[in-house]
Amino acid sequence: MIARMATNPLPQFPPGFLWGVSTSAHQIEGAAEERDPSVWDAFTAEPGRIKDGSTAEVACDHYHRYPEDVALLAGLGVDAYRFSVSWPRVNSPGGLDFYDRLVDELCAAGVRPVPTLFHWDLPLELDWLSRDTAARFADHAAVVAERLGDRVMKWITLNEPAEHTLLGHALGAHAPGRRLLFDALPVAHHQLLAHGLAVRALRAAGAGDIGIANSHGPTWAASRRAEDVEAADFYDVLLNRLFSDPLLLGRYPEGIGELLPGDVESDLKVIAEPMDWYGVNYYQPTKVGAPEGTEIEFSGLTLPADLPFSVRELEGYPVTDFGWPVVPEALTELLVGLRERYGDRLPPVVITENGCSYEGIDDQERIAFLDGHVRALHRALEQGVDVRGYFVWSLMDNFEWAEGYARRFGLVHVDYDTLERTPKASYAWLRDALRAQARR
Ligand code: IFM
C-alpha cells in the first residue's frame, strides 16, 4: 500500500517552485571545540537533560565533512539548502570562514544557500529574557550579511521562536532549561523584536529576500463543548498566533500585549517590518481540550497539570517513530487557514520544514509521509494559497535536541560510530520526484 501510493507521479508544481532540504548548525556540525559555547552545550552537560546521554560535540561532523554533504545535496538535485549559521561560531576567530567555504561549495554545486541566523544555539553569555539580546542579534545579522550576502539566495532570521520559548523557557525541556511557564512571555517578545531589528539590519547591509521559519499546526478542539473550544483557542494563541499576529498584523492576540514589558506598541512597528516571504514549519496538528488536572506526556514532554488546557491523544492516524500523528491534510488546512486569517498581509509562503522520524534505511514510511504532504501542499496551491517552496527536514539524521540521536529525521542515514553517510530509500524517491518535476 505504502509503496504503491508513493510510486504515483506527484502533481506538477509551478515553474520556479523551490525544492530544498533543511538542517541546523548545532544538530549536525560538531567541532564544538572550534567555537564559543552555547546554551545548548551547558544544558547538555547537565545530567539527565538529554535522553540518551549524548552530546552534539561531534554530531555528524559536518564541519569537517561538508564537501561530502554538499555532494549529497547536489546528487539529490535540490535547488536550495537551508542551514543555520551558529552564532557562537560566528563569534569565534575564523568561525565565519567555515560558512564562507560552505557557501562557496554550495554555489559551485549549483545549490542555492538559504541560511537561518538563529536556530536555538544562543551564545552562552546571552539570554532572551534580556531585551538587549534583540539588538545583539541585529548586529550578528549584519556581520553575517556583510560576509555572505553576495551569494545567499534567501535569508531566515529565526527558527521556531514558539518552540524556543515554550520548550526552552516555559517548560524547561530544551536549553536553557528554564521552567517559567507564562513568565516566559518576554522571551517571545524579545525574539520577535530581534527578528524585526534583523530585517532592518539585513536590508541596511544590502540583503534582500528575507523571511522567518515559524512553526504552525492546526489546533483541533477535543469537542464542541465551550470549555474545550476555549482551551483550544488559548493553545492556538500560544503556539501559532502569538508569533504570526505581531509579524503579519502588527498586534498581539487579545490579552497578551498587557503581559509584556516595555513600550510594546512601538516595538510592534519594528516586529511587523515587511518580509519578502513567510516560512512555515509543519509537523502535526494538536487536539486540545479543557484542563484535566493531571500531568500529560506529549511529544516526549511532561506538561504540568495546572495549564489552562490539556493536550489529548489524536486517535485514528498512523504515527511516526516519535509518536507524532501523520496528518497531511492538516497541512492544506493550515495553509488555507493562514491565507484566510492574514489575507493580503500574508507574503508568499515557503514550507521551511516538514519531515518525520523513522528508523531504517529502506524508509518506506518516510516516502509515504513526504508523498502525502507534498500532495497536500499542492492542494493548497490549487485553493489559491501562494506557496513558493518546500524544504524537507532533514538532509541527514542528526542530534534531535533533548532526544539525542534516538530520532532519525534524515533522508541520509548517519552511522554515529563511523560517521558514514548512506542515502536512504527516501533520498532516491525525492531525487527521482525532483527529476520528474524538472522533465515535465
Ligand atoms: O529537529 C527539529 C528542528 O531543529 C526544528 N524543527 C523541528 C525538528 C524536528 O523536531
Tab-separated table of C-alpha atoms and ligand atoms in Angstrom:
chain	number	residue	atom	x	y	z
A	1	MET	CA	0.000	0.000	0.000
A	2	ILE	CA	2.721	2.472	1.034
A	3	ALA	CA	4.981	1.703	-1.933
A	4	ARG	CA	2.134	1.862	-4.469
A	5	MET	CA	0.951	5.248	-3.199
A	6	ALA	CA	4.458	6.671	-3.375
A	7	THR	CA	5.206	5.495	-6.901
A	8	ASN	CA	2.397	7.540	-8.488
A	9	PRO	CA	3.878	10.692	-10.028
A	10	LEU	CA	3.463	13.813	-7.932
A	11	PRO	CA	1.346	16.638	-9.345
A	12	GLN	CA	3.266	19.215	-11.334
A	13	PHE	CA	4.362	22.283	-9.358
A	14	PRO	CA	4.684	25.718	-10.988
A	15	PRO	CA	7.947	26.625	-12.717
A	16	GLY	CA	10.397	28.181	-10.268
A	17	PHE	CA	8.925	26.331	-7.279
A	18	LEU	CA	11.842	25.927	-4.857
A	19	TRP	CA	12.731	22.425	-3.629
A	20	GLY	CA	15.159	22.072	-0.765
A	21	VAL	CA	16.235	20.347	2.418
A	22	SER	CA	16.991	21.798	5.867
A	23	THR	CA	19.456	21.291	8.724
A	24	SER	CA	20.720	23.324	11.649
A	25	ALA	CA	24.235	24.027	12.887
A	26	HIS	CA	24.060	22.590	16.386
A	27	GLN	CA	22.387	19.426	15.151
A	28	ILE	CA	24.980	18.499	12.519
A	29	GLU	CA	28.217	20.487	12.687
A	30	GLY	CA	30.121	19.074	15.665
A	31	ALA	CA	33.568	20.716	16.022
A	32	ALA	CA	32.362	22.150	19.316
A	33	GLU	CA	35.936	22.911	20.414
A	34	GLU	CA	36.306	25.275	17.453
A	35	ARG	CA	33.566	27.648	18.556
A	36	ASP	CA	32.354	29.502	21.641
A	37	PRO	CA	29.927	27.635	23.907
A	38	SER	CA	26.178	27.959	23.501
A	39	VAL	CA	23.282	27.488	25.910
A	40	TRP	CA	22.881	24.016	24.399
A	41	ASP	CA	26.388	22.958	25.471
A	42	ALA	CA	25.647	23.969	29.061
A	43	PHE	CA	22.225	22.305	29.028
A	44	THR	CA	23.596	19.081	27.545
A	45	ALA	CA	26.253	18.920	30.253
A	46	GLU	CA	23.551	18.786	32.968
A	47	PRO	CA	22.885	15.138	33.876
A	48	GLY	CA	19.565	13.762	32.662
A	49	ARG	CA	18.786	16.556	30.188
A	50	ILE	CA	19.441	14.528	27.023
A	51	LYS	CA	17.534	11.261	26.949
A	52	ASP	CA	20.317	9.070	25.563
A	53	GLY	CA	23.039	10.958	27.455
A	54	SER	CA	24.695	12.063	24.196
A	55	THR	CA	26.171	15.424	23.215
A	56	ALA	CA	26.463	17.389	19.970
A	57	GLU	CA	30.241	17.737	20.286
A	58	VAL	CA	30.796	15.655	17.151
A	59	ALA	CA	27.225	15.230	15.841
A	60	CYS	CA	27.541	14.451	12.098
A	61	ASP	CA	30.929	16.195	11.905
A	62	HIS	CA	29.518	18.281	9.090
A	63	TYR	CA	32.071	20.980	9.937
A	64	HIS	CA	34.807	18.743	8.530
A	65	ARG	CA	32.735	16.687	6.091
A	66	TYR	CA	30.740	19.465	4.419
A	67	PRO	CA	32.119	18.734	0.901
A	68	GLU	CA	30.669	15.218	1.124
A	69	ASP	CA	27.358	16.621	2.359
A	70	VAL	CA	27.201	19.202	-0.411
A	71	ALA	CA	27.831	16.394	-2.900
A	72	LEU	CA	24.831	14.582	-1.398
A	73	LEU	CA	22.737	17.723	-1.883
A	74	ALA	CA	23.862	18.006	-5.485
A	75	GLY	CA	23.072	14.325	-6.065
A	76	LEU	CA	19.605	14.866	-4.649
A	77	GLY	CA	19.020	17.638	-7.178
A	78	VAL	CA	17.562	20.178	-4.739
A	79	ASP	CA	17.509	23.833	-5.742
A	80	ALA	CA	18.358	25.136	-2.285
A	81	TYR	CA	19.831	24.169	1.077
A	82	ARG	CA	18.593	25.656	4.344
A	83	PHE	CA	21.287	25.521	7.035
A	84	SER	CA	21.846	27.634	10.110
A	85	VAL	CA	24.747	29.866	10.982
A	86	SER	CA	25.880	29.180	14.538
A	87	TRP	CA	26.059	32.495	16.378
A	88	PRO	CA	28.715	31.170	18.837
A	89	ARG	CA	30.818	30.024	15.865
A	90	VAL	CA	30.475	33.391	14.144
A	91	ASN	CA	31.721	34.951	17.406
A	92	SER	CA	34.832	32.740	17.381
A	93	PRO	CA	38.018	33.502	15.444
A	94	GLY	CA	37.730	32.066	11.937
A	95	GLY	CA	34.130	30.960	12.508
A	96	LEU	CA	32.693	32.854	9.561
A	97	ASP	CA	35.341	31.332	7.306
A	98	PHE	CA	33.586	28.000	7.663
A	99	TYR	CA	30.303	29.436	6.311
A	100	ASP	CA	32.227	31.188	3.562
A	101	ARG	CA	33.649	27.832	2.464
A	102	LEU	CA	30.268	26.105	2.777
A	103	VAL	CA	28.503	28.776	0.718
A	104	ASP	CA	31.195	28.624	-1.969
A	105	GLU	CA	30.904	24.855	-2.112
A	106	LEU	CA	27.110	25.095	-2.431
A	107	CYS	CA	27.306	27.669	-5.202
A	108	ALA	CA	29.864	25.579	-7.086
A	109	ALA	CA	27.470	22.616	-6.852
A	110	GLY	CA	24.530	24.669	-8.123
A	111	VAL	CA	22.676	24.600	-4.774
A	112	ARG	CA	21.414	27.980	-3.517
A	113	PRO	CA	22.307	28.830	0.110
A	114	VAL	CA	19.453	29.723	2.498
A	115	PRO	CA	20.950	30.487	5.939
A	116	THR	CA	18.975	30.788	9.175
A	117	LEU	CA	20.587	33.266	11.536
A	118	PHE	CA	19.364	31.705	14.782
A	119	HIS	CA	18.349	28.092	15.360
A	120	TRP	CA	18.351	27.887	19.190
A	121	ASP	CA	22.125	27.747	19.894
A	122	LEU	CA	22.341	31.085	21.700
A	123	PRO	CA	25.842	32.179	22.806
A	124	LEU	CA	26.148	31.128	26.453
A	125	GLU	CA	26.638	34.666	27.728
A	126	LEU	CA	23.348	35.874	26.195
A	127	ASP	CA	19.788	35.500	27.459
A	128	TRP	CA	16.472	36.105	25.668
A	129	LEU	CA	14.973	37.392	28.905
A	130	SER	CA	17.160	40.434	28.306
A	131	ARG	CA	15.905	42.951	25.753
A	132	ASP	CA	19.492	43.735	24.781
A	133	THR	CA	19.786	40.306	23.099
A	134	ALA	CA	17.489	41.592	20.343
A	135	ALA	CA	19.942	44.356	19.463
A	136	ARG	CA	22.857	41.924	19.655
A	137	PHE	CA	21.064	39.666	17.199
A	138	ALA	CA	20.704	42.513	14.709
A	139	ASP	CA	24.492	43.052	14.929
A	140	HIS	CA	25.022	39.333	14.305
A	141	ALA	CA	22.734	39.518	11.242
A	142	ALA	CA	24.711	42.448	9.840
A	143	VAL	CA	28.062	40.677	10.321
A	144	VAL	CA	26.858	37.557	8.511
A	145	ALA	CA	25.215	39.551	5.713
A	146	GLU	CA	28.396	41.506	5.036
A	147	ARG	CA	30.328	38.303	4.600
A	148	LEU	CA	27.855	36.014	2.807
A	149	GLY	CA	25.364	38.451	1.288
A	150	ASP	CA	26.825	38.330	-2.214
A	151	ARG	CA	25.965	34.604	-2.551
A	152	VAL	CA	22.937	33.960	-0.350
A	153	MET	CA	19.585	33.351	-2.023
A	154	LYS	CA	17.159	33.842	0.862
A	155	TRP	CA	17.613	34.832	4.494
A	156	ILE	CA	15.809	33.391	7.502
A	157	THR	CA	16.036	35.358	10.743
A	158	LEU	CA	14.790	32.928	13.416
A	159	ASN	CA	13.789	29.297	13.570
A	160	GLU	CA	10.640	28.430	15.532
A	161	PRO	CA	10.624	31.134	18.220
A	162	ALA	CA	7.492	29.395	19.589
A	163	GLU	CA	9.361	26.174	20.430
A	164	HIS	CA	12.390	28.035	21.707
A	165	THR	CA	10.116	29.985	24.082
A	166	LEU	CA	7.920	27.099	25.117
A	167	LEU	CA	10.395	24.230	25.350
A	168	GLY	CA	13.439	26.227	26.410
A	169	HIS	CA	11.976	28.813	28.755
A	170	ALA	CA	8.427	27.816	29.781
A	171	LEU	CA	8.751	24.042	30.244
A	172	GLY	CA	12.492	23.527	30.634
A	173	ALA	CA	12.752	20.625	28.207
A	174	HIS	CA	15.265	22.426	25.957
A	175	ALA	CA	18.139	24.813	26.614
A	176	PRO	CA	18.452	26.964	28.616
A	177	GLY	CA	16.204	24.705	30.711
A	178	ARG	CA	14.029	27.290	32.432
A	179	ARG	CA	10.554	26.433	33.718
A	180	LEU	CA	8.979	29.875	33.799
A	181	LEU	CA	5.562	28.929	32.390
A	182	PHE	CA	3.775	32.164	31.449
A	183	ASP	CA	6.629	34.293	32.760
A	184	ALA	CA	8.471	33.165	29.613
A	185	LEU	CA	6.416	35.599	27.502
A	186	PRO	CA	9.198	38.254	27.344
A	187	VAL	CA	11.345	35.626	25.591
A	188	ALA	CA	8.786	35.513	22.784
A	189	HIS	CA	8.651	39.305	22.587
A	190	HIS	CA	12.426	39.756	22.544
A	191	GLN	CA	12.823	37.180	19.784
A	192	LEU	CA	10.143	38.908	17.718
A	193	LEU	CA	11.872	42.233	18.298
A	194	ALA	CA	15.170	40.619	17.315
A	195	HIS	CA	13.556	39.441	14.091
A	196	GLY	CA	12.334	42.938	13.205
A	197	LEU	CA	15.667	44.564	14.031
A	198	ALA	CA	17.469	41.906	11.988
A	199	VAL	CA	15.208	42.512	8.978
A	200	ARG	CA	16.238	46.167	9.133
A	201	ALA	CA	19.913	45.305	9.634
A	202	LEU	CA	19.895	42.866	6.714
A	203	ARG	CA	18.293	45.410	4.408
A	204	ALA	CA	20.780	48.057	5.551
A	205	ALA	CA	23.568	45.629	4.614
A	206	GLY	CA	22.046	45.283	1.128
A	207	ALA	CA	20.498	41.849	1.703
A	208	GLY	CA	17.011	41.012	0.425
A	209	ASP	CA	14.567	38.124	0.191
A	210	ILE	CA	14.057	37.840	3.946
A	211	GLY	CA	11.686	35.592	5.878
A	212	ILE	CA	11.278	33.720	9.154
A	213	ALA	CA	10.705	29.997	9.875
A	214	ASN	CA	7.698	29.820	12.191
A	215	SER	CA	6.173	26.565	13.359
A	216	HIS	CA	2.476	26.176	12.738
A	217	GLY	CA	-0.009	23.393	13.257
A	218	PRO	CA	-3.803	23.391	13.317
A	219	THR	CA	-5.298	23.142	16.808
A	220	TRP	CA	-8.350	20.919	16.931
A	221	ALA	CA	-10.740	21.277	19.863
A	222	ALA	CA	-11.428	17.959	21.610
A	223	SER	CA	-15.184	18.591	21.317
A	224	ARG	CA	-17.653	21.390	20.608
A	225	ARG	CA	-18.156	21.999	24.304
A	226	ALA	CA	-17.435	25.640	25.103
A	227	GLU	CA	-14.671	24.774	27.604
A	228	ASP	CA	-12.826	22.623	25.045
A	229	VAL	CA	-13.165	25.253	22.317
A	230	GLU	CA	-11.920	27.952	24.681
A	231	ALA	CA	-8.931	25.846	25.792
A	232	ALA	CA	-8.051	25.012	22.164
A	233	ASP	CA	-8.239	28.674	21.252
A	234	PHE	CA	-5.846	29.545	24.069
A	235	TYR	CA	-3.380	26.866	22.938
A	236	ASP	CA	-3.668	28.147	19.368
A	237	VAL	CA	-2.754	31.637	20.551
A	238	LEU	CA	0.355	30.359	22.357
A	239	LEU	CA	1.657	28.112	19.597
A	240	ASN	CA	0.523	29.939	16.480
A	241	ARG	CA	-0.892	33.440	16.736
A	242	LEU	CA	1.437	34.767	19.447
A	243	PHE	CA	4.075	34.913	16.716
A	244	SER	CA	2.225	35.318	13.427
A	245	ASP	CA	-0.171	38.084	14.547
A	246	PRO	CA	2.550	40.556	15.580
A	247	LEU	CA	4.604	39.712	12.498
A	248	LEU	CA	1.793	39.917	9.983
A	249	LEU	CA	-0.817	42.163	11.617
A	250	GLY	CA	1.384	44.310	13.837
A	251	ARG	CA	-0.556	43.418	17.015
A	252	TYR	CA	-0.584	40.758	19.708
A	253	PRO	CA	-3.592	38.483	20.222
A	254	GLU	CA	-6.013	39.912	22.771
A	255	GLY	CA	-4.755	39.893	26.338
A	256	ILE	CA	-1.080	39.243	25.507
A	257	GLY	CA	0.313	42.761	24.965
A	258	GLU	CA	-0.603	43.754	28.552
A	259	LEU	CA	1.586	40.980	29.931
A	260	LEU	CA	4.720	42.181	28.132
A	261	PRO	CA	7.426	44.571	29.317
A	262	GLY	CA	8.433	47.861	27.661
A	263	ASP	CA	6.778	50.026	25.025
A	264	VAL	CA	5.067	47.187	23.193
A	265	GLU	CA	3.261	49.433	20.708
A	266	SER	CA	6.467	50.950	19.401
A	267	ASP	CA	8.197	47.533	19.335
A	268	LEU	CA	5.321	46.179	17.232
A	269	LYS	CA	6.213	48.635	14.470
A	270	VAL	CA	9.669	47.031	14.308
A	271	ILE	CA	8.332	43.470	14.618
A	272	ALA	CA	5.920	43.978	11.709
A	273	GLU	CA	8.680	45.148	9.347
A	274	PRO	CA	7.504	43.698	6.000
A	275	MET	CA	9.043	40.374	4.981
A	276	ASP	CA	9.508	39.060	1.461
A	277	TRP	CA	8.130	35.630	2.306
A	278	TYR	CA	6.816	33.680	5.259
A	279	GLY	CA	8.342	30.343	6.295
A	280	VAL	CA	6.148	27.624	7.795
A	281	ASN	CA	7.474	24.555	9.621
A	282	TYR	CA	4.721	21.944	9.783
A	283	TYR	CA	4.773	18.576	11.553
A	284	GLN	CA	1.380	17.773	13.097
A	285	PRO	CA	-1.960	19.125	14.286
A	286	THR	CA	-2.789	19.034	18.003
A	287	LYS	CA	-6.009	18.042	19.734
A	288	VAL	CA	-6.660	20.217	22.772
A	289	GLY	CA	-9.367	20.260	25.427
A	290	ALA	CA	-10.214	21.779	28.776
A	291	PRO	CA	-7.715	21.135	31.584
A	292	GLU	CA	-7.987	17.708	33.194
A	293	GLY	CA	-5.870	18.483	36.249
A	294	THR	CA	-3.246	15.836	35.536
A	295	GLU	CA	0.257	15.881	34.064
A	296	ILE	CA	0.328	14.916	30.375
A	297	GLU	CA	3.023	13.151	28.368
A	298	PHE	CA	3.172	14.814	24.953
A	299	SER	CA	5.923	14.661	22.280
A	300	GLY	CA	8.451	13.495	24.853
A	301	LEU	CA	7.425	16.287	27.278
A	302	THR	CA	5.711	16.230	30.622
A	303	LEU	CA	3.175	19.050	30.614
A	304	PRO	CA	2.254	20.339	34.092
A	305	ALA	CA	-1.222	19.703	35.492
A	306	ASP	CA	-2.039	23.371	36.098
A	307	LEU	CA	-2.079	24.608	32.480
A	308	PRO	CA	-5.346	26.131	31.234
A	309	PHE	CA	-5.624	23.406	28.553
A	310	SER	CA	-4.838	19.729	28.114
A	311	VAL	CA	-3.270	18.143	25.054
A	312	ARG	CA	-5.143	14.986	24.036
A	313	GLU	CA	-4.123	11.983	22.003
A	314	LEU	CA	-5.104	12.310	18.349
A	315	GLU	CA	-6.521	8.897	17.548
A	316	GLY	CA	-7.132	7.305	14.175
A	317	TYR	CA	-3.915	8.315	12.407
A	318	PRO	CA	-0.655	6.457	11.819
A	319	VAL	CA	2.200	7.760	13.968
A	320	THR	CA	5.918	8.229	13.318
A	321	ASP	CA	8.571	6.535	15.471
A	322	PHE	CA	8.458	9.713	17.572
A	323	GLY	CA	4.743	9.102	18.160
A	324	TRP	CA	3.702	12.146	16.097
A	325	PRO	CA	0.449	11.660	14.145
A	326	VAL	CA	0.797	11.699	10.351
A	327	VAL	CA	-1.891	14.077	9.059
A	328	PRO	CA	-1.024	15.512	5.631
A	329	GLU	CA	-4.484	17.060	5.133
A	330	ALA	CA	-3.811	19.318	8.135
A	331	LEU	CA	-1.084	20.991	6.046
A	332	THR	CA	-3.685	22.042	3.459
A	333	GLU	CA	-5.978	23.212	6.270
A	334	LEU	CA	-3.163	25.168	7.871
A	335	LEU	CA	-2.136	26.959	4.676
A	336	VAL	CA	-5.693	27.802	3.674
A	337	GLY	CA	-6.289	28.986	7.265
A	338	LEU	CA	-3.236	31.273	7.171
A	339	ARG	CA	-4.443	32.808	3.924
A	340	GLU	CA	-7.935	33.312	5.376
A	341	ARG	CA	-6.635	34.887	8.577
A	342	TYR	CA	-3.989	37.153	7.097
A	343	GLY	CA	-5.288	37.823	3.564
A	344	ASP	CA	-3.040	40.249	1.693
A	345	ARG	CA	-0.821	40.631	4.753
A	346	LEU	CA	0.478	37.090	4.186
A	347	PRO	CA	3.509	37.197	1.888
A	348	PRO	CA	4.291	34.211	-0.359
A	349	VAL	CA	4.747	31.131	1.814
A	350	VAL	CA	7.659	28.676	1.822
A	351	ILE	CA	7.445	25.421	3.772
A	352	THR	CA	10.791	25.671	5.568
A	353	GLU	CA	10.475	22.305	7.388
A	354	ASN	CA	8.395	19.167	7.048
A	355	GLY	CA	9.512	15.657	7.824
A	356	CYS	CA	9.315	12.688	10.149
A	357	SER	CA	11.385	10.385	12.294
A	358	TYR	CA	11.603	6.721	11.318
A	359	GLU	CA	14.247	4.059	11.778
A	360	GLY	CA	15.803	2.170	8.879
A	361	ILE	CA	17.388	2.801	5.512
A	362	ASP	CA	14.534	1.297	3.478
A	363	ASP	CA	12.287	4.022	4.897
A	364	GLN	CA	9.061	3.461	3.013
A	365	GLU	CA	7.099	5.241	5.764
A	366	ARG	CA	9.097	8.422	5.163
A	367	ILE	CA	8.377	8.169	1.443
A	368	ALA	CA	4.656	7.833	2.196
A	369	PHE	CA	4.874	10.776	4.618
A	370	LEU	CA	6.608	13.074	2.121
A	371	ASP	CA	4.427	11.964	-0.771
A	372	GLY	CA	1.280	12.701	1.252
A	373	HIS	CA	2.492	16.087	2.434
A	374	VAL	CA	3.690	17.251	-0.980
A	375	ARG	CA	0.259	16.359	-2.396
A	376	ALA	CA	-1.429	18.208	0.492
A	377	LEU	CA	0.730	21.215	-0.307
A	378	HIS	CA	-0.332	21.058	-3.934
A	379	ARG	CA	-3.982	21.067	-2.857
A	380	ALA	CA	-3.315	24.323	-1.007
A	381	LEU	CA	-1.855	25.758	-4.211
A	382	GLU	CA	-4.971	24.671	-6.093
A	383	GLN	CA	-7.020	26.519	-3.485
A	384	GLY	CA	-5.138	29.690	-4.243
A	385	VAL	CA	-2.506	29.819	-1.478
A	386	ASP	CA	0.708	31.329	-2.837
A	387	VAL	CA	3.281	28.695	-1.785
A	388	ARG	CA	6.681	29.042	-3.436
A	389	GLY	CA	8.834	26.291	-1.930
A	390	TYR	CA	9.146	23.125	0.148
A	391	PHE	CA	12.112	22.085	2.322
A	392	VAL	CA	12.338	18.600	3.836
A	393	TRP	CA	13.556	18.252	7.415
A	394	SER	CA	16.220	16.890	7.239
A	395	LEU	CA	19.094	16.180	4.867
A	396	MET	CA	20.577	13.691	7.321
A	397	ASP	CA	19.995	12.091	10.707
A	398	ASN	CA	21.202	14.418	13.443
A	399	PHE	CA	21.167	15.460	17.099
A	400	GLU	CA	17.461	15.788	17.865
A	401	TRP	CA	17.871	18.072	20.871
A	402	ALA	CA	16.661	16.521	24.161
A	403	GLU	CA	16.045	13.229	22.346
A	404	GLY	CA	19.730	12.926	21.450
A	405	TYR	CA	20.392	10.670	18.460
A	406	ALA	CA	17.380	8.425	19.073
A	407	ARG	CA	15.184	10.130	16.453
A	408	ARG	CA	16.173	9.844	12.820
A	409	PHE	CA	14.694	12.535	10.558
A	410	GLY	CA	17.215	12.215	7.694
A	411	LEU	CA	16.966	11.364	4.018
A	412	VAL	CA	20.530	10.187	4.586
A	413	HIS	CA	21.408	7.719	7.350
A	414	VAL	CA	24.356	8.610	9.584
A	415	ASP	CA	26.285	5.883	11.391
A	416	TYR	CA	27.317	7.700	14.565
A	417	ASP	CA	30.284	5.356	15.156
A	418	THR	CA	31.915	5.747	11.744
A	419	LEU	CA	30.077	8.922	10.566
A	420	GLU	CA	29.442	7.139	7.289
A	421	ARG	CA	26.542	8.588	5.297
A	422	THR	CA	24.152	6.224	3.492
A	423	PRO	CA	21.324	7.633	1.383
A	424	LYS	CA	18.002	6.061	2.342
A	425	ALA	CA	15.181	4.939	0.034
A	426	SER	CA	13.536	8.338	0.634
A	427	TYR	CA	16.621	10.095	-0.782
A	428	ALA	CA	16.244	8.167	-4.048
A	429	TRP	CA	12.494	8.815	-4.044
A	430	LEU	CA	12.946	12.580	-3.654
A	431	ARG	CA	15.733	12.679	-6.254
A	432	ASP	CA	13.516	10.892	-8.781
A	433	ALA	CA	10.497	13.036	-7.925
A	434	LEU	CA	12.532	16.220	-8.494
A	435	ARG	CA	13.881	14.909	-11.787
A	436	ALA	CA	10.304	14.169	-12.893
A	437	GLN	CA	9.275	17.736	-11.932
A	438	ALA	CA	12.105	19.162	-13.999
A	439	ARG	CA	11.333	16.963	-17.041
A	440	ARG	CA	7.667	17.881	-17.372
B	1	IFM	O1	14.878	18.925	14.701
B	1	IFM	C1	13.876	19.883	14.817
B	1	IFM	C2	14.347	21.211	14.267
B	1	IFM	O2	15.507	21.642	14.871
B	1	IFM	C3	13.274	22.264	14.465
B	1	IFM	N1	12.020	21.825	13.963
B	1	IFM	C4	11.543	20.516	14.337
B	1	IFM	C5	12.633	19.477	14.081
B	1	IFM	C6	12.136	18.072	14.478
B	1	IFM	O3	11.816	18.041	15.827
